mmCIF file of C-alpha atoms and ligand atoms in Angstrom:
data_model
loop_
_atom_site.group_PDB
_atom_site.id
_atom_site.type_symbol
_atom_site.label_atom_id
_atom_site.label_comp_id
_atom_site.label_asym_id
_atom_site.label_seq_id
_atom_site.Cartn_x
_atom_site.Cartn_y
_atom_site.Cartn_z
ATOM 1 C CA MET A 1 0.000 0.000 0.000
ATOM 2 C CA ARG A 2 1.220 3.504 -0.871
ATOM 3 C CA LEU A 3 0.378 6.112 1.784
ATOM 4 C CA ALA A 4 0.564 9.740 0.692
ATOM 5 C CA LYS A 5 0.326 12.996 2.609
ATOM 6 C CA PHE A 6 -1.073 15.732 0.417
ATOM 7 C CA LEU A 7 -2.492 19.221 0.146
ATOM 8 C CA TYR A 8 -5.957 19.328 -1.428
ATOM 9 C CA LYS A 9 -7.515 22.763 -1.774
ATOM 10 C CA THR A 10 -6.493 24.328 1.546
ATOM 11 C CA ASN A 11 -6.241 21.263 3.789
ATOM 12 C CA ILE A 12 -3.627 18.596 4.475
ATOM 13 C CA HIS A 13 -4.789 14.977 4.284
ATOM 14 C CA TRP A 14 -3.463 11.426 4.163
ATOM 15 C CA GLY A 15 -4.583 8.958 1.525
ATOM 16 C CA VAL A 16 -3.909 5.710 -0.311
ATOM 17 C CA VAL A 17 -2.498 5.967 -3.838
ATOM 18 C CA ASN A 18 -4.221 3.611 -6.309
ATOM 19 C CA ASP A 19 -2.762 2.077 -9.481
ATOM 20 C CA ASP A 20 -5.077 4.264 -11.632
ATOM 21 C CA ASN A 21 -3.335 7.429 -10.309
ATOM 22 C CA THR A 22 -6.121 8.376 -7.944
ATOM 23 C CA ILE A 23 -6.008 8.819 -4.177
ATOM 24 C CA ASN A 24 -8.575 7.633 -1.655
ATOM 25 C CA PHE A 25 -8.676 9.827 1.441
ATOM 26 C CA LEU A 26 -8.049 8.339 4.883
ATOM 27 C CA SER A 27 -10.428 9.472 7.618
ATOM 28 C CA ARG A 28 -7.458 10.440 9.833
ATOM 29 C CA ASP A 29 -3.673 10.158 9.900
ATOM 30 C CA PRO A 30 -2.412 6.573 9.416
ATOM 31 C CA PHE A 31 -0.315 6.140 12.569
ATOM 32 C CA GLU A 32 -2.790 4.281 14.780
ATOM 33 C CA LYS A 33 -5.038 2.752 12.156
ATOM 34 C CA ILE A 34 -5.438 3.059 8.385
ATOM 35 C CA LEU A 35 -9.097 3.897 7.705
ATOM 36 C CA ILE A 36 -9.778 4.312 3.968
ATOM 37 C CA THR A 37 -12.818 6.337 2.864
ATOM 38 C CA LYS A 38 -14.631 6.319 -0.498
ATOM 39 C CA LYS A 39 -13.630 9.937 -1.237
ATOM 40 C CA ASN A 40 -11.399 9.727 -4.317
ATOM 41 C CA ILE A 41 -9.546 12.342 -6.384
ATOM 42 C CA PRO A 42 -7.026 12.215 -9.238
ATOM 43 C CA ILE A 43 -3.470 12.471 -7.909
ATOM 44 C CA ARG A 44 -2.853 15.480 -10.204
ATOM 45 C CA ALA A 45 -5.567 17.426 -8.332
ATOM 46 C CA CYS A 46 -3.426 17.550 -5.181
ATOM 47 C CA LYS A 47 0.112 18.444 -4.158
ATOM 48 C CA LEU A 48 2.072 15.592 -2.573
ATOM 49 C CA LEU A 49 3.924 16.519 0.642
ATOM 50 C CA ALA A 50 6.766 14.808 2.492
ATOM 51 C CA PRO A 51 5.013 11.707 3.946
ATOM 52 C CA ALA A 52 5.850 12.369 7.602
ATOM 53 C CA THR A 53 5.104 14.573 10.607
ATOM 54 C CA ALA A 54 8.685 14.593 11.806
ATOM 55 C CA SER A 55 9.576 15.848 15.274
ATOM 56 C CA LYS A 56 13.081 14.831 14.187
ATOM 57 C CA ILE A 57 14.955 13.368 11.242
ATOM 58 C CA ILE A 58 17.778 10.983 12.148
ATOM 59 C CA LEU A 59 20.292 9.948 9.488
ATOM 60 C CA VAL A 60 23.077 7.389 9.336
ATOM 61 C CA GLY A 61 26.518 8.340 8.025
ATOM 62 C CA LEU A 62 28.518 5.665 6.209
ATOM 63 C CA ASN A 63 26.236 2.606 5.766
ATOM 64 C CA TYR A 64 27.066 0.993 2.385
ATOM 65 C CA ARG A 65 30.020 -1.401 1.991
ATOM 66 C CA ASP A 66 30.554 -0.231 -1.606
ATOM 67 C CA HIS A 67 30.619 3.428 -0.450
ATOM 68 C CA ALA A 68 33.169 2.564 2.281
ATOM 69 C CA ARG A 69 35.357 0.920 -0.397
ATOM 70 C CA GLU A 70 34.968 3.984 -2.643
ATOM 71 C CA LEU A 71 36.097 6.266 0.211
ATOM 72 C CA LYS A 72 38.818 3.778 1.328
ATOM 73 C CA MET A 73 37.316 3.915 4.803
ATOM 74 C CA ALA A 74 37.117 1.098 7.347
ATOM 75 C CA ILE A 75 33.719 -0.533 7.938
ATOM 76 C CA PRO A 76 32.304 1.209 11.039
ATOM 77 C CA LYS A 77 31.581 -0.955 14.105
ATOM 78 C CA GLU A 78 28.401 0.947 15.002
ATOM 79 C CA PRO A 79 26.236 3.443 13.111
ATOM 80 C CA LEU A 80 27.345 7.076 13.053
ATOM 81 C CA ILE A 81 24.166 9.142 13.351
ATOM 82 C CA PHE A 82 23.274 12.807 13.011
ATOM 83 C CA LEU A 83 20.117 14.944 12.839
ATOM 84 C CA LYS A 84 18.445 17.295 10.414
ATOM 85 C CA PRO A 85 15.820 19.760 11.693
ATOM 86 C CA SER A 86 12.153 19.284 10.726
ATOM 87 C CA THR A 87 12.359 22.658 8.953
ATOM 88 C CA SER A 88 14.693 21.147 6.314
ATOM 89 C CA LEU A 89 11.927 18.810 5.095
ATOM 90 C CA ILE A 90 10.307 19.374 1.664
ATOM 91 C CA GLY A 91 8.126 17.227 -0.576
ATOM 92 C CA PRO A 92 8.351 15.915 -4.128
ATOM 93 C CA GLY A 93 8.613 18.546 -6.877
ATOM 94 C CA GLU A 94 9.735 21.269 -4.469
ATOM 95 C CA LYS A 95 12.798 23.448 -4.863
ATOM 96 C CA ILE A 96 16.081 22.851 -3.034
ATOM 97 C CA ILE A 97 17.413 26.342 -2.347
ATOM 98 C CA TYR A 98 21.146 26.693 -3.063
ATOM 99 C CA PRO A 99 22.356 28.820 -0.118
ATOM 100 C CA PRO A 100 24.590 31.795 -0.863
ATOM 101 C CA ASN A 101 28.155 31.168 0.391
ATOM 102 C CA VAL A 102 27.908 27.392 -0.120
ATOM 103 C CA LYS A 103 30.610 26.301 -2.567
ATOM 104 C CA ARG A 104 29.638 22.675 -3.093
ATOM 105 C CA LEU A 105 26.098 21.311 -2.766
ATOM 106 C CA ASP A 106 25.872 17.497 -2.921
ATOM 107 C CA TYR A 107 23.044 14.986 -3.423
ATOM 108 C CA GLU A 108 22.859 11.730 -1.437
ATOM 109 C CA ALA A 109 20.207 9.182 -2.459
ATOM 110 C CA GLU A 110 18.889 7.336 0.601
ATOM 111 C CA LEU A 111 16.213 4.869 1.667
ATOM 112 C CA ALA A 112 14.271 6.320 4.605
ATOM 113 C CA PHE A 113 11.467 5.026 6.808
ATOM 114 C CA VAL A 114 8.811 6.650 8.958
ATOM 115 C CA ILE A 115 7.947 5.631 12.519
ATOM 116 C CA ARG A 116 4.395 4.389 13.151
ATOM 117 C CA LYS A 117 4.286 4.309 16.946
ATOM 118 C CA LYS A 118 6.270 5.529 19.913
ATOM 119 C CA ALA A 119 9.413 3.436 20.274
ATOM 120 C CA LYS A 120 12.097 3.273 22.972
ATOM 121 C CA ASP A 121 14.606 0.484 23.655
ATOM 122 C CA ILE A 122 13.267 -1.856 20.968
ATOM 123 C CA SER A 123 15.198 -4.967 19.958
ATOM 124 C CA SER A 124 16.049 -5.395 16.283
ATOM 125 C CA LYS A 125 13.769 -8.432 15.905
ATOM 126 C CA ASP A 126 10.685 -6.344 16.812
ATOM 127 C CA TYR A 127 11.288 -3.493 14.347
ATOM 128 C CA ARG A 128 8.494 -4.191 11.843
ATOM 129 C CA LYS A 129 5.500 -3.065 13.878
ATOM 130 C CA TYR A 130 7.119 0.312 14.581
ATOM 131 C CA ILE A 131 7.598 1.229 10.907
ATOM 132 C CA LEU A 132 4.722 2.763 8.940
ATOM 133 C CA GLY A 133 6.472 2.626 5.566
ATOM 134 C CA TYR A 134 9.479 3.379 3.388
ATOM 135 C CA THR A 135 10.282 6.338 1.148
ATOM 136 C CA CYS A 136 13.032 8.041 -0.877
ATOM 137 C CA LEU A 137 15.113 10.790 0.742
ATOM 138 C CA ASN A 138 17.821 13.120 -0.560
ATOM 139 C CA ASP A 139 20.341 13.981 2.190
ATOM 140 C CA VAL A 140 21.342 17.326 0.639
ATOM 141 C CA THR A 141 24.724 18.394 2.040
ATOM 142 C CA ALA A 142 26.858 21.542 1.850
ATOM 143 C CA ARG A 143 30.048 19.494 1.422
ATOM 144 C CA ASP A 144 32.505 22.382 1.767
ATOM 145 C CA ILE A 145 30.948 23.299 5.117
ATOM 146 C CA GLN A 146 30.851 19.651 6.279
ATOM 147 C CA THR A 147 34.592 19.403 5.553
ATOM 148 C CA LYS A 148 35.334 22.676 7.349
ATOM 149 C CA ASP A 149 33.134 22.223 10.475
ATOM 150 C CA THR A 150 33.790 19.493 13.027
ATOM 151 C CA GLN A 151 30.052 19.116 13.648
ATOM 152 C CA TRP A 152 27.825 18.345 10.645
ATOM 153 C CA THR A 153 24.828 20.394 11.808
ATOM 154 C CA ARG A 154 25.362 23.466 9.654
ATOM 155 C CA ALA A 155 26.185 21.480 6.501
ATOM 156 C CA LYS A 156 23.066 19.313 6.771
ATOM 157 C CA SER A 157 20.447 21.678 8.168
ATOM 158 C CA PHE A 158 19.658 24.484 5.711
ATOM 159 C CA ASP A 159 15.962 24.890 4.862
ATOM 160 C CA THR A 160 14.974 22.551 1.959
ATOM 161 C CA PHE A 161 17.957 20.192 2.570
ATOM 162 C CA CYS A 162 15.711 17.168 3.232
ATOM 163 C CA PRO A 163 13.455 16.258 0.281
ATOM 164 C CA ALA A 164 11.402 13.099 1.025
ATOM 165 C CA GLY A 165 8.677 11.227 -0.828
ATOM 166 C CA PRO A 166 6.771 10.670 -3.022
ATOM 167 C CA TRP A 167 4.832 8.462 -0.547
ATOM 168 C CA LEU A 168 5.340 5.633 1.953
ATOM 169 C CA GLU A 169 5.345 2.067 0.682
ATOM 170 C CA THR A 170 4.088 -0.149 3.499
ATOM 171 C CA GLU A 171 4.908 -3.519 1.868
ATOM 172 C CA PHE A 172 8.592 -3.308 1.111
ATOM 173 C CA ASN A 173 11.692 -5.389 1.719
ATOM 174 C CA PRO A 174 14.316 -2.830 2.819
ATOM 175 C CA ASN A 175 17.233 -5.242 2.583
ATOM 176 C CA GLU A 176 17.321 -5.948 -1.162
ATOM 177 C CA ALA A 177 16.150 -2.819 -2.971
ATOM 178 C CA LYS A 178 17.833 -1.153 -5.956
ATOM 179 C CA ILE A 179 18.603 2.516 -5.253
ATOM 180 C CA ASN A 180 19.536 5.011 -7.975
ATOM 181 C CA LEU A 181 20.114 8.734 -8.314
ATOM 182 C CA TYR A 182 19.691 10.652 -11.572
ATOM 183 C CA LEU A 183 21.093 14.154 -12.049
ATOM 184 C CA ASN A 184 19.363 15.750 -15.059
ATOM 185 C CA ASP A 185 18.392 12.184 -16.081
ATOM 186 C CA ASP A 186 22.047 10.925 -15.980
ATOM 187 C CA LEU A 187 22.568 7.944 -13.671
ATOM 188 C CA ARG A 188 24.979 8.973 -10.875
ATOM 189 C CA GLN A 189 24.326 6.527 -8.027
ATOM 190 C CA ASN A 190 23.452 2.899 -8.656
ATOM 191 C CA SER A 191 23.507 0.384 -5.815
ATOM 192 C CA SER A 192 21.376 -1.925 -3.723
ATOM 193 C CA THR A 193 20.523 -1.992 -0.042
ATOM 194 C CA GLU A 194 22.101 -5.481 -0.091
ATOM 195 C CA ASN A 195 25.284 -3.425 0.494
ATOM 196 C CA PHE A 196 24.012 -2.084 3.842
ATOM 197 C CA ILE A 197 26.539 -2.305 6.680
ATOM 198 C CA PHE A 198 23.697 -1.942 9.235
ATOM 199 C CA SER A 199 20.221 -3.252 8.313
ATOM 200 C CA VAL A 200 17.050 -1.228 8.867
ATOM 201 C CA ALA A 201 16.327 -3.450 11.898
ATOM 202 C CA LYS A 202 19.755 -2.710 13.425
ATOM 203 C CA VAL A 203 19.622 1.032 12.668
ATOM 204 C CA PHE A 204 16.112 1.329 14.140
ATOM 205 C CA SER A 205 17.020 -0.603 17.298
ATOM 206 C CA PHE A 206 20.297 1.312 17.776
ATOM 207 C CA ILE A 207 18.551 4.696 17.556
ATOM 208 C CA SER A 208 15.612 3.613 19.752
ATOM 209 C CA LYS A 209 18.136 2.835 22.504
ATOM 210 C CA ILE A 210 19.273 6.472 22.393
ATOM 211 C CA MET A 211 16.105 8.535 21.899
ATOM 212 C CA THR A 212 12.350 8.022 22.009
ATOM 213 C CA LEU A 213 11.042 7.795 18.458
ATOM 214 C CA LEU A 214 7.640 9.382 17.867
ATOM 215 C CA PRO A 215 4.995 8.691 15.206
ATOM 216 C CA GLY A 216 5.965 10.491 12.007
ATOM 217 C CA ASP A 217 9.707 10.699 12.767
ATOM 218 C CA ILE A 218 12.034 9.881 9.869
ATOM 219 C CA ILE A 219 15.131 7.676 9.892
ATOM 220 C CA SER A 220 17.363 7.677 6.808
ATOM 221 C CA THR A 221 19.796 4.848 6.156
ATOM 222 C CA GLY A 222 22.829 6.407 4.427
ATOM 223 C CA THR A 223 23.926 6.755 0.815
ATOM 224 C CA PRO A 224 25.682 4.437 -1.672
ATOM 225 C CA PRO A 225 28.747 5.395 -3.830
ATOM 226 C CA GLY A 226 28.657 8.073 -6.505
ATOM 227 C CA VAL A 227 27.913 11.159 -4.416
ATOM 228 C CA GLY A 228 28.467 14.372 -6.373
ATOM 229 C CA PHE A 229 27.562 18.027 -6.692
ATOM 230 C CA MET A 230 24.549 19.894 -8.051
ATOM 231 C CA LYS A 231 24.163 23.343 -9.616
ATOM 232 C CA LYS A 232 21.319 25.822 -9.832
ATOM 233 C CA GLY A 233 18.894 24.688 -12.542
ATOM 234 C CA ASP A 234 19.585 20.968 -11.995
ATOM 235 C CA LYS A 235 16.889 18.331 -11.635
ATOM 236 C CA VAL A 236 17.673 15.581 -9.118
ATOM 237 C CA THR A 237 15.773 12.283 -8.751
ATOM 238 C CA VAL A 238 16.141 9.580 -6.109
ATOM 239 C CA SER A 239 14.611 6.352 -7.431
ATOM 240 C CA ILE A 240 14.076 3.189 -5.364
ATOM 241 C CA ASP A 241 12.601 0.066 -6.963
ATOM 242 C CA GLY A 242 9.370 -0.847 -5.224
ATOM 243 C CA ILE A 243 8.778 2.692 -3.922
ATOM 244 C CA GLY A 244 8.986 5.255 -6.755
ATOM 245 C CA ASP A 245 10.778 8.461 -7.725
ATOM 246 C CA LEU A 246 11.468 11.631 -5.726
ATOM 247 C CA THR A 247 12.316 14.579 -8.019
ATOM 248 C CA ASN A 248 13.395 18.064 -6.901
ATOM 249 C CA TYR A 249 14.888 21.118 -8.572
ATOM 250 C CA ILE A 250 17.857 23.238 -7.484
ATOM 251 C CA ARG A 251 17.183 26.993 -7.389
HETATM 252 MG MG1 MG B 1 23.687 10.822 3.973
#
């Protein structure tokens, strides 16, 4: 099932995306229970939003074996995590604003997931019931600032630096999915989550032992090899087989 959050007329709703490119409204948000109504609109009549209500966005640093090889870095023994603020989140089709004074703006294609219910100290074998669904995320990074600052906060936190979408796929195997990034339709990243160093189950459990995860929070699982820079005017698409495409534009 594909769960979308969307703007229709002046209100924000959740819905289920159908194969005929229509959306059926849910009667309320999907975190406790998914209640599908008969109200149906064409998907083009609404604006898709980032499919989350994130109090926080937690991301994993190096998490692909092939990316570690590319960087000639050792395989980490535990996940390196960092945060982006909720104000960095944007939806599909929206503009990534290139900040003045940033010299190198990079894309990072990532598989992300959204928390369904409050989670603290959860073992990795119990992860499934805490995850609402999976989506595409672009961990936009001011690479020159990341290199210069010891902390990553500034480099990762500008407004619009966290595109996510286009929806949540609830039936999805996160451990063998093809993940690609296209810059102006040229393939730049091409890998599979089979190269994960830490599985979704391990990442989720690790983070839940640090902080309470709330419904709507986002966790992103790191990027594969092929990271590179973007310019104003570029179109950038994260594409994950079994989920869909997330396209944004640099302005
Ligand atoms: Mg990243």
